[in-house]
Tab-separated table of C-alpha atoms in Angstrom:
chain	number	residue	atom	x	y	z
A	1057	MET	CA	-0.420	0.073	-0.006
A	1058	GLN	CA	1.570	3.180	-1.106
A	1059	ASP	CA	0.733	6.054	1.034
A	1060	LYS	CA	1.231	10.142	-0.275
A	1061	LYS	CA	2.329	10.818	2.872
A	1062	VAL	CA	5.392	8.162	3.165
A	1063	ILE	CA	6.202	8.758	-0.873
A	1064	ASN	CA	5.847	12.394	-0.014
A	1065	TYR	CA	8.698	12.102	3.067
A	1066	LEU	CA	10.665	9.521	0.961
A	1067	ASN	CA	11.233	11.736	-1.661
A	1068	ASN	CA	12.417	14.476	0.495
A	1069	PHE	CA	14.691	12.030	3.372
A	1070	ARG	CA	16.496	11.084	-0.039
A	1071	ARG	CA	16.741	14.737	-1.584
A	1072	LEU	CA	17.736	16.170	1.787
A	1073	PHE	CA	20.235	12.951	2.327
A	1074	SER	CA	22.215	12.286	-1.288
A	1075	PRO	CA	23.973	15.370	-0.331
A	1076	MET	CA	25.878	13.239	2.523
A	1077	MET	CA	26.328	9.930	0.323
A	1078	ARG	CA	29.335	8.959	-1.857
A	1079	SER	CA	28.471	9.497	-5.611
A	1080	GLY	CA	27.485	5.570	-6.590
A	1081	VAL	CA	26.230	4.804	-3.677
A	1082	GLY	CA	22.182	3.881	-3.781
A	1083	LEU	CA	19.810	3.909	-1.042
A	1084	LEU	CA	16.614	1.825	-1.357
A	1085	PHE	CA	13.943	1.813	1.282
A	1086	THR	CA	11.585	-0.718	2.017
A	1087	VAL	CA	8.480	0.183	3.536
A	1088	TYR	CA	7.040	-1.820	6.270
A	1089	PRO	CA	3.275	-0.839	6.645
A	1090	TYR	CA	0.976	-1.782	10.501
A	1091	ASP	CA	-2.410	-0.448	11.906
A	1092	SER	CA	-0.559	2.729	13.313
A	1093	GLY	CA	2.468	3.213	11.429
A	1094	SER	CA	5.224	2.411	9.785
A	1095	VAL	CA	8.826	0.590	9.619
A	1096	ILE	CA	11.117	2.499	7.146
A	1097	VAL	CA	14.207	0.105	5.766
A	1098	GLY	CA	17.288	2.441	4.309
A	1099	GLU	CA	19.754	0.185	3.039
A	1100	LEU	CA	22.628	1.822	1.535
A	1101	GLY	CA	25.064	0.264	-0.996
A	1102	ILE	CA	27.450	0.951	-3.503
A	1103	GLY	CA	25.438	0.244	-7.066
A	1104	MET	CA	22.578	0.391	-5.463
A	1105	GLN	CA	19.420	0.998	-7.100
A	1106	THR	CA	17.870	3.579	-5.538
A	1107	LYS	CA	14.368	3.635	-5.244
A	1108	ASP	CA	11.097	1.898	-2.570
A	1109	GLU	CA	9.763	-1.400	-2.146
A	1110	TYR	CA	6.127	-1.704	-0.264
A	1111	ARG	CA	5.138	-4.352	2.191
A	1112	SER	CA	1.419	-5.816	2.695
A	1113	VAL	CA	-0.219	-3.927	6.125
A	1114	SER	CA	1.344	-6.111	9.336
A	1115	PRO	CA	-1.265	-6.011	12.210
A	1116	THR	CA	1.282	-4.965	14.515
A	1117	LEU	CA	4.762	-3.301	15.247
A	1118	GLN	CA	6.285	-6.370	16.361
A	1119	GLU	CA	5.174	-7.800	13.046
A	1120	ALA	CA	6.113	-5.557	11.456
A	1121	MET	CA	9.663	-5.441	13.228
A	1122	ARG	CA	10.217	-9.592	12.838
A	1123	ARG	CA	9.489	-9.516	8.887
A	1124	THR	CA	12.212	-6.538	8.354
A	1125	ASN	CA	14.423	-9.550	9.610
A	1126	LEU	CA	16.552	-7.478	10.797
A	1127	PHE	CA	14.916	-7.570	14.870
A	1128	LYS	CA	14.667	-9.969	17.520
A	1129	GLY	CA	11.018	-10.225	18.920
A	1130	GLU	CA	12.668	-8.635	21.866
A	1131	GLU	CA	13.637	-5.744	20.245
A	1132	SER	CA	10.782	-4.661	19.820
A	1133	PRO	CA	10.061	-0.688	21.115
A	1134	GLY	CA	6.351	-1.116	21.844
A	1135	ASN	CA	4.439	1.720	20.938
A	1136	VAL	CA	6.179	4.578	19.252
A	1137	PRO	CA	5.359	8.078	20.912
A	1138	GLY	CA	6.515	10.176	16.887
A	1139	THR	CA	9.657	8.295	15.470
A	1140	SER	CA	12.263	6.636	16.648
A	1141	VAL	CA	15.953	6.320	14.450
A	1142	ILE	CA	17.703	3.363	14.513
A	1143	LEU	CA	21.472	2.865	12.927
A	1144	SER	CA	22.443	-1.294	12.452
A	1145	LYS	CA	25.712	-1.176	9.626
A	1146	ASN	CA	24.061	0.348	7.024
A	1147	TYR	CA	20.794	0.557	7.417
A	1148	ILE	CA	19.146	3.472	8.467
A	1149	ILE	CA	15.335	2.306	9.809
A	1150	ILE	CA	12.554	4.699	10.590
A	1151	ILE	CA	9.875	3.972	13.030
A	1152	LYS	CA	7.268	6.251	13.063
A	1153	ASN	CA	3.749	6.494	14.021
A	1154	ASN	CA	0.488	7.582	11.877
A	1155	ASP	CA	0.558	10.745	13.540
A	1156	ALA	CA	0.702	13.656	9.919
A	1157	ASP	CA	2.935	15.806	11.749
A	1158	GLN	CA	5.676	12.639	11.593
A	1159	TRP	CA	5.544	12.930	8.151
A	1160	THR	CA	6.103	16.099	6.799
A	1161	GLU	CA	9.724	17.629	5.460
A	1162	ASP	CA	10.263	19.691	8.297
A	1163	MET	CA	10.861	15.732	10.491
A	1164	ALA	CA	12.575	14.570	6.841
A	1165	VAL	CA	15.070	17.129	8.066
A	1166	LYS	CA	14.924	15.851	11.983
A	1167	ASP	CA	14.938	12.324	10.282
A	1168	VAL	CA	18.477	13.398	8.051
A	1169	ARG	CA	20.273	15.261	11.017
A	1170	ALA	CA	18.976	12.368	13.624
A	1171	VAL	CA	21.519	10.046	11.350
A	1172	VAL	CA	24.189	12.310	10.562
A	1173	ASP	CA	24.850	13.062	14.222
A	1174	ALA	CA	24.461	9.510	15.043
A	1175	VAL	CA	26.804	8.603	12.675
A	1176	MET	CA	29.375	11.576	13.977
A	1177	ASP	CA	29.164	10.345	16.715
A	1178	LYS	CA	29.668	6.809	16.503
A	1179	ARG	CA	32.640	7.801	14.600
A	1180	LYS	CA	34.098	9.467	16.881
A	1181	ASN	CA	33.706	7.054	19.654
A	1182	ASN	CA	35.303	4.629	16.795
A	1183	GLY	CA	38.235	6.148	16.589
């Protein structure tokens, strides 16, 4: 199911994030909607096709997270009060509820900033 607000959010996120990516790196978003939000998995890779894929709706956040194959059952955050951003290897995982204010261009700016800040913190702590 392709929701217009999700499509607009992904386009804004990609537009804002792309200038920070190395040449030749693609960003594939896979959207796992659930009853009150979406889990978005962004995968970065050299030569990867930049596109969006949509999965069928899951009844719960826990089920949507399980379907990503990136989380163990006990890692589910429960209900998301807005947006959660998680970095894992070459994945950007964004969990959002369905509130309209979570899908705006301003929120895409905040989410990109959160990803960049997390990457910079990780670099500081690793070297």
